[in-house]
Amino acid sequence: MTHTKTAIALVIAIVAVLCVAGCTGEQPSTGGETEVEVIYSATGPMPMLLSTDQIDGYMAWQPFVAVATVSGIGKVVSYSQDLPPAGMWTDHTCCALTAREDQIQENADLVNAFSALMIAADDYIIENPDRAAEISADWLYGGDDMTFGDVTVSSVEVLKESIPTLKFTTEPSEAWITSNDNFVVALRDLGYITGSLKDADDAEVNSKLFDFGPYEQAKAMIANGTIATPADAGTITVGYLPSDHHAPLFVAIKEWEYFEKTYGIALKPASEGSGAVDNAELFVNGVKVANVKLVKGEGGSQLMTLAAQDTLQIALVGTPPAITAIDKGTPIKILHPLQTEGSGLVVSADAPADDWQSFIAWAEQRAAEGKPLKIASPPKGSIQDVQLRAALGDSNVVVKEAQ
């Protein structure tokens, strides 16, 4: 089957399941239906909500899936790539490298070099997952324990379980592109796309969303063993989110000497020490080419607002916020993925559910008792929300949004 036919088939499928799942709002109950109540929440509180029986489960990105399993408060019903409809979410889109269009045009060598560093960092993580976990735990939590109410768990152990469940890849594969096409459809259905992407066909959508030029240049430079030295760009600002999905950035900075020796490129922290880094210097072939300010965002939408204001020139961000930002006219491009997959549905440790089928049976039982399951999810339109709704819809379960 050609890419076009595959994309069309998957788009039709996702439209169908999202309509069943009620992506545009709560569906009215007609009696006798199986309902699951979805509660929108920030990811941070989810483990505490689960451990105190305020919810029955949650759909979240890593490392919050691993928090549940390592602490013993929960278990995984399904990782995101295995959710229904069967095969739809394999290698699904998640976080990506984005850059403002003016940077791509005016500082092409710098953007290419940064892309090359992310490609190299992904390779490092694949080869050194435990070290990547230690670095991420240090960056995100200072290497300290993570505490959620009465639950305390080692951040290093959590990250060591989390990192291997992510697919660190920078290849803009056919499956990844198709996954982004599917999310465009989902965001349209939610009413979140109202601008330039609303009526665009697949070719127009992809033209507006992507610029794979920096990726191709970066891959070629790595293969040839030489990174082109950019002109001095002064100061650039790079945004990221506090998640191990952005481990390539953390690794690139904390292991800067390895990348300088191996690839001739280094994102050297302005000061050594543990924890997150706020300022760094980018060197290529021993030449300092930029001061880099690092900005930790609270969410993808915030990072995209900063990119629209030119406060950020480069951002590591989930693709749905990037898609909606581009739709509204933010002058950025998605350059390539940082990783794929990396989310999961967690339920309490004593729940009578160990896989999707038993989860649905549990949902049916609870609905029949008049006590629908309460499942927490990140905001509507997020990757996790769309996937949860699609999976429930595929299993003929109605989503009821908590008021």
Coordinates of C-alpha atoms in Angstrom, one line a residue:
M1 CA 0.0 0.0 0.0
T2 CA 1.4 3.4 -0.9
H3 CA 2.0 6.1 1.7
T4 CA -1.0 8.1 0.4
K5 CA -3.4 5.2 0.7
T6 CA -2.1 4.3 4.1
A7 CA -2.6 7.9 5.3
I8 CA -6.1 8.1 3.9
A9 CA -7.1 4.8 5.5
L10 CA -5.7 5.9 8.9
V11 CA -7.3 9.3 8.7
I12 CA -10.7 7.8 8.0
A13 CA -10.2 5.4 10.9
I14 CA -9.2 8.1 13.4
V15 CA -12.2 10.3 12.3
A16 CA -14.5 7.3 13.0
V17 CA -13.1 6.5 16.4
L18 CA -12.9 10.1 17.5
C19 CA -16.5 10.6 16.6
V20 CA -17.5 7.6 18.6
A21 CA -15.4 8.7 21.5
G22 CA -17.0 12.1 21.5
C23 CA -13.9 14.3 20.8
T24 CA -16.1 17.4 20.3
G25 CA -17.6 17.1 23.8
E26 CA -19.5 14.9 26.1
Q27 CA -21.9 12.5 24.5
P28 CA -25.4 12.3 25.9
S29 CA -26.1 9.0 27.6
T30 CA -28.9 7.0 26.2
G31 CA -28.9 4.4 29.0
G32 CA -27.2 1.1 29.2
E33 CA -23.9 2.5 27.8
T34 CA -20.5 2.0 29.3
E35 CA -19.1 5.4 30.4
V36 CA -15.7 6.4 31.6
E37 CA -15.2 9.7 33.2
V38 CA -12.2 11.7 32.0
I39 CA -10.7 14.2 34.4
Y40 CA -8.3 16.7 32.9
S41 CA -5.3 17.3 35.1
A42 CA -1.6 18.3 35.0
T43 CA 0.6 15.2 35.0
G44 CA 2.5 16.0 38.1
P45 CA -0.4 15.4 40.6
M46 CA -1.6 12.2 38.8
P47 CA 0.4 9.7 40.9
M48 CA -0.8 11.3 44.1
L49 CA -4.4 11.3 42.9
L50 CA -4.1 7.6 42.1
S51 CA -2.4 6.7 45.4
T52 CA -5.2 8.4 47.4
D53 CA -8.0 6.7 45.4
Q54 CA -9.3 10.0 43.9
I55 CA -8.9 8.4 40.4
D56 CA -8.9 4.9 39.1
G57 CA -6.1 5.5 36.6
Y58 CA -4.4 8.0 34.4
M59 CA -3.1 8.4 30.9
A60 CA 0.2 10.2 30.9
W61 CA 3.6 10.5 29.3
Q62 CA 6.8 9.2 30.8
P63 CA 8.3 9.3 33.4
F64 CA 4.9 9.4 35.2
V65 CA 4.0 6.0 33.9
A66 CA 7.2 4.6 35.4
V67 CA 6.5 6.5 38.7
A68 CA 3.4 4.2 39.2
T69 CA 5.2 0.9 38.5
V70 CA 8.4 1.7 40.4
S71 CA 6.5 3.0 43.4
G72 CA 4.0 0.1 43.4
I73 CA 1.0 2.3 43.4
G74 CA -0.1 1.3 39.9
K75 CA 0.4 -0.9 36.8
V76 CA 0.4 -0.4 33.1
V77 CA -2.7 -1.5 31.2
S78 CA -1.3 -0.5 27.9
Y79 CA 1.6 1.6 26.5
S80 CA 0.4 4.2 24.0
Q81 CA 1.7 2.3 20.9
D82 CA -0.4 -0.7 21.8
L83 CA -3.7 1.0 22.3
P84 CA -6.7 0.4 20.0
P85 CA -7.4 0.8 17.1
A86 CA -4.8 -1.9 16.4
G87 CA -1.7 -0.7 14.7
M88 CA -2.7 3.0 14.6
W89 CA -0.3 4.3 17.2
T90 CA 2.9 2.4 16.3
D91 CA 5.8 4.9 16.2
H92 CA 3.3 7.7 16.9
T93 CA 4.4 11.3 17.0
C94 CA 5.4 12.9 20.3
C95 CA 8.2 15.4 20.8
A96 CA 10.1 17.1 18.1
L97 CA 12.7 19.7 17.3
T98 CA 11.3 23.0 16.0
A99 CA 12.8 26.2 14.8
R100 CA 11.6 29.6 13.7
E101 CA 11.7 30.0 9.9
D102 CA 13.8 33.1 10.1
Q103 CA 16.5 31.1 11.9
I104 CA 16.4 28.4 9.4
Q105 CA 16.9 30.9 6.6
E106 CA 19.3 33.3 8.2
N107 CA 21.3 30.9 10.5
A108 CA 21.0 27.7 8.5
D109 CA 24.4 26.4 9.6
L110 CA 23.5 26.9 13.2
V111 CA 20.2 25.2 12.9
N112 CA 21.8 22.3 11.0
A113 CA 24.5 22.0 13.7
F114 CA 21.9 21.9 16.5
S115 CA 20.0 19.3 14.6
A116 CA 23.2 17.2 14.3
L117 CA 23.7 17.5 18.0
M118 CA 20.2 16.2 18.7
I119 CA 20.8 13.3 16.3
A120 CA 24.1 12.4 18.0
A121 CA 22.4 12.7 21.5
D122 CA 19.7 10.3 20.5
D123 CA 22.3 7.8 19.4
Y124 CA 24.1 8.3 22.8
I125 CA 20.9 7.6 24.7
I126 CA 20.2 4.4 22.7
E127 CA 23.8 3.2 23.5
N128 CA 23.8 4.4 27.1
P129 CA 20.3 4.3 28.5
D130 CA 21.3 4.0 32.2
R131 CA 23.6 7.0 31.9
A132 CA 20.9 8.9 30.1
A133 CA 18.5 8.1 32.9
E134 CA 21.0 9.3 35.6
I135 CA 21.5 12.6 33.7
S136 CA 17.8 13.1 33.2
A137 CA 17.1 12.3 36.9
D138 CA 19.8 14.8 37.9
W139 CA 18.4 17.5 35.5
L140 CA 14.8 17.1 36.4
Y141 CA 14.9 16.2 40.1
G142 CA 18.5 16.9 41.2
G143 CA 18.9 13.1 41.6
D144 CA 16.6 13.3 44.6
D145 CA 13.6 11.1 45.4
M146 CA 10.3 12.0 43.9
T147 CA 7.5 12.5 46.4
F148 CA 3.8 12.3 45.7
G149 CA 1.8 12.6 48.9
D150 CA 2.8 9.6 51.0
V151 CA 4.6 8.0 48.1
T152 CA 8.3 8.4 47.7
V153 CA 10.4 6.8 44.9
S154 CA 13.9 7.1 43.6
S155 CA 14.1 9.4 40.6
V156 CA 17.0 7.5 39.2
E157 CA 15.1 4.2 39.4
V158 CA 12.1 5.8 37.8
L159 CA 14.1 7.2 34.9
K160 CA 16.0 3.9 34.4
E161 CA 12.6 2.2 33.9
S162 CA 11.2 5.1 31.8
I163 CA 14.0 5.8 29.3
P164 CA 13.9 2.3 27.6
T165 CA 10.2 2.6 26.9
L166 CA 10.8 5.7 24.7
K167 CA 11.9 5.3 21.1
F168 CA 14.6 7.8 20.6
T169 CA 14.7 8.5 16.9
T170 CA 15.2 11.5 14.7
E171 CA 14.1 9.9 11.5
P172 CA 10.9 11.5 10.0
S173 CA 9.6 8.2 8.9
E174 CA 6.5 7.5 6.9
A175 CA 4.7 6.2 10.1
W176 CA 5.7 9.4 12.0
I177 CA 4.5 11.7 9.2
T178 CA 1.2 9.8 9.0
S179 CA 0.8 10.0 12.7
N180 CA 1.1 13.8 12.5
D181 CA -1.5 13.8 9.7
N182 CA -3.8 11.9 12.0
F183 CA -3.4 14.4 14.8
V184 CA -4.2 17.2 12.4
V185 CA -7.5 15.4 11.7
A186 CA -8.1 15.0 15.5
L187 CA -7.4 18.6 16.2
R188 CA -9.7 19.7 13.5
D189 CA -12.4 17.6 15.0
L190 CA -11.8 19.2 18.4
G191 CA -12.1 22.6 16.8
Y192 CA -8.5 23.5 17.6
I193 CA -7.5 24.0 14.0
T194 CA -9.3 27.0 12.5
G195 CA -6.5 28.7 10.4
S196 CA -4.3 27.8 7.5
L197 CA -4.5 24.0 8.1
K198 CA -8.3 23.8 8.5
D199 CA -9.0 23.1 4.8
A200 CA -5.6 22.1 3.6
D201 CA -5.0 18.7 2.0
D202 CA -2.2 16.4 3.2
A203 CA 0.4 17.8 0.8
E204 CA -0.4 21.4 1.9
V205 CA -0.4 20.4 5.6
N206 CA 3.0 18.7 5.3
S207 CA 4.4 21.7 3.4
K208 CA 3.3 24.0 6.2
L209 CA 4.4 21.8 9.1
F210 CA 7.8 20.4 8.1
D211 CA 11.2 21.4 6.9
F212 CA 13.4 18.3 6.7
G213 CA 16.3 20.3 5.1
P214 CA 18.2 20.7 8.4
Y215 CA 17.8 17.0 9.3
E216 CA 19.1 16.0 5.9
Q217 CA 22.1 18.4 6.2
A218 CA 22.8 17.2 9.7
K219 CA 22.7 13.5 8.8
A220 CA 25.1 14.1 5.9
M221 CA 27.5 16.1 8.1
I222 CA 27.5 13.3 10.7
A223 CA 28.1 10.7 8.0
N224 CA 31.0 12.7 6.6
G225 CA 32.5 13.3 10.0
T226 CA 32.5 17.1 9.8
I227 CA 30.1 19.6 11.1
A228 CA 30.1 22.9 9.2
T229 CA 31.1 25.8 11.5
P230 CA 28.3 28.4 11.7
A231 CA 28.9 32.2 11.8
D232 CA 28.6 33.8 15.3
A233 CA 24.9 34.0 16.0
G234 CA 25.2 36.0 19.2
T235 CA 22.6 34.7 21.7
I236 CA 19.8 32.2 20.9
T237 CA 17.2 30.9 23.2
V238 CA 16.1 27.2 23.3
G239 CA 12.9 26.1 25.0
Y240 CA 12.2 22.7 26.5
L241 CA 9.9 20.9 28.8
P242 CA 10.8 19.1 32.1
S243 CA 10.3 15.6 30.8
D244 CA 12.7 12.7 29.9
H245 CA 11.3 13.0 26.4
H246 CA 13.8 15.9 26.1
A247 CA 16.7 13.8 27.4
P248 CA 18.7 14.5 24.2
L249 CA 19.1 18.1 25.3
F250 CA 20.1 17.1 28.8
V251 CA 22.6 14.5 27.6
A252 CA 24.1 16.9 25.0
I253 CA 24.9 19.4 27.7
K254 CA 25.9 17.2 30.6
E255 CA 28.2 15.1 28.3
W256 CA 29.4 18.0 26.2
E257 CA 33.0 16.7 26.3
Y258 CA 32.0 13.4 24.7
F259 CA 30.2 15.2 21.9
E260 CA 33.0 17.6 21.3
K261 CA 35.6 14.8 21.1
T262 CA 33.4 12.5 19.0
Y263 CA 31.6 15.0 16.7
G264 CA 33.3 18.4 17.1
I265 CA 30.2 20.0 18.5
A266 CA 29.6 20.9 22.1
L267 CA 26.9 22.6 24.1
K268 CA 29.0 23.5 27.1
P269 CA 27.3 24.6 30.3
A270 CA 28.3 28.0 31.6
S271 CA 29.0 26.5 35.0
E272 CA 29.4 22.9 36.1
G273 CA 27.2 21.3 38.8
S274 CA 24.2 19.2 39.3
G275 CA 20.7 20.0 38.2
A276 CA 19.2 21.9 35.3
V277 CA 21.3 24.3 33.2
D278 CA 20.1 27.8 32.3
N279 CA 23.0 29.0 30.2
A280 CA 25.4 27.3 27.8
E281 CA 27.8 28.0 25.0
L282 CA 27.7 26.3 21.6
F283 CA 31.1 25.3 20.1
V284 CA 31.6 23.8 16.7
N285 CA 35.1 22.7 15.7
G286 CA 36.5 24.6 18.7
V287 CA 34.8 27.9 17.7
K288 CA 32.2 29.4 19.9
V289 CA 29.2 30.2 17.6
A290 CA 26.5 31.1 20.1
N291 CA 25.5 31.8 23.7
V292 CA 22.5 29.6 24.4
K293 CA 19.9 30.5 26.9
L294 CA 17.7 27.6 28.1
V295 CA 14.1 28.2 29.0
K296 CA 12.1 25.5 30.8
G297 CA 8.4 25.7 29.8
E298 CA 5.4 24.7 31.7
G299 CA 3.7 23.3 28.6
G300 CA 3.9 23.1 24.9
S301 CA 1.4 25.9 24.3
Q302 CA 3.5 28.3 26.4
L303 CA 6.7 27.4 24.4
M304 CA 4.8 28.1 21.1
T305 CA 3.7 31.5 22.4
L306 CA 7.3 32.3 23.2
A307 CA 8.3 31.2 19.7
A308 CA 5.6 33.4 18.2
Q309 CA 7.1 36.3 20.1
D310 CA 10.6 35.4 18.9
T311 CA 11.5 34.9 22.6
L312 CA 12.5 31.4 21.6
Q313 CA 14.3 30.6 18.4
I314 CA 14.5 26.8 18.8
A315 CA 12.1 24.6 20.9
L316 CA 11.8 21.0 21.9
V317 CA 8.1 20.5 22.1
G318 CA 5.2 18.0 21.5
T319 CA 3.9 18.1 17.9
P320 CA 0.2 18.9 18.7
P321 CA 1.1 22.3 20.2
A322 CA 3.4 22.9 17.2
I323 CA 0.7 22.0 14.8
T324 CA -1.9 24.3 16.4
A325 CA 0.7 27.1 16.5
I326 CA 1.6 26.8 12.9
D327 CA -2.1 26.7 12.0
K328 CA -2.5 30.1 13.8
G329 CA 0.5 31.6 11.9
T330 CA 3.5 31.1 14.2
P331 CA 6.5 31.1 11.8
I332 CA 8.0 27.8 12.9
K333 CA 8.8 24.5 11.2
I334 CA 9.0 21.0 12.7
L335 CA 12.4 19.7 11.7
H336 CA 12.4 16.1 12.9
P337 CA 11.3 13.9 15.8
L338 CA 13.2 13.6 19.1
Q339 CA 11.4 10.4 20.1
T340 CA 8.2 8.5 19.4
E341 CA 5.7 6.7 21.6
G342 CA 6.5 7.1 25.4
S343 CA 3.0 7.3 27.0
G344 CA 0.8 4.8 28.8
L345 CA -2.4 4.1 30.6
V346 CA -1.9 3.3 34.3
V347 CA -4.4 1.9 36.8
S348 CA -4.2 1.3 40.5
A349 CA -2.1 -1.7 41.6
D350 CA -5.1 -3.6 42.9
A351 CA -7.4 -3.0 39.9
P352 CA -8.9 -6.0 38.2
A353 CA -7.2 -5.0 34.9
D354 CA -3.9 -6.1 33.4
D355 CA -4.5 -5.4 29.8
W356 CA -6.9 -3.5 27.6
Q357 CA -9.5 -6.2 27.4
S358 CA -9.7 -6.6 31.2
F359 CA -9.7 -2.8 31.5
I360 CA -12.8 -2.6 29.3
A361 CA -14.5 -5.4 31.3
W362 CA -13.7 -3.5 34.5
A363 CA -15.2 -0.3 32.9
E364 CA -18.3 -2.2 32.0
Q365 CA -18.7 -3.6 35.5
R366 CA -18.2 -0.2 37.1
A367 CA -20.6 1.5 34.7
A368 CA -23.3 -1.1 35.5
E369 CA -22.8 -0.4 39.2
G370 CA -23.4 3.3 38.5
K371 CA -19.8 4.1 39.4
P372 CA -17.9 4.9 36.1
L373 CA -14.2 4.7 36.2
K374 CA -12.4 8.0 36.7
I375 CA -9.3 8.4 34.5
A376 CA -7.1 11.4 34.5
S377 CA -5.7 12.8 31.3
P378 CA -3.6 15.8 30.2
P379 CA -5.5 18.6 28.5
K380 CA -8.0 18.0 25.7
G381 CA -6.3 17.8 22.3
S382 CA -3.0 16.4 23.8
I383 CA -1.6 13.2 22.3
Q384 CA -2.6 11.3 25.4
D385 CA -6.2 12.6 25.4
V386 CA -6.7 11.9 21.7
Q387 CA -5.3 8.3 22.1
L388 CA -7.4 7.6 25.1
R389 CA -10.6 8.8 23.5
A390 CA -9.8 6.9 20.3
A391 CA -9.2 3.6 22.2
L392 CA -12.3 4.0 24.3
G393 CA -14.4 4.8 21.2
D394 CA -13.0 1.7 19.4
S395 CA -14.2 -0.3 22.4
N396 CA -17.7 1.3 22.3
V397 CA -17.1 3.2 25.5
V398 CA -18.6 6.7 25.9
V399 CA -16.4 9.5 27.3
K400 CA -17.9 11.6 30.0
E401 CA -15.9 14.8 30.8
A402 CA -15.7 15.7 34.4
Q403 CA -17.3 19.1 35.2

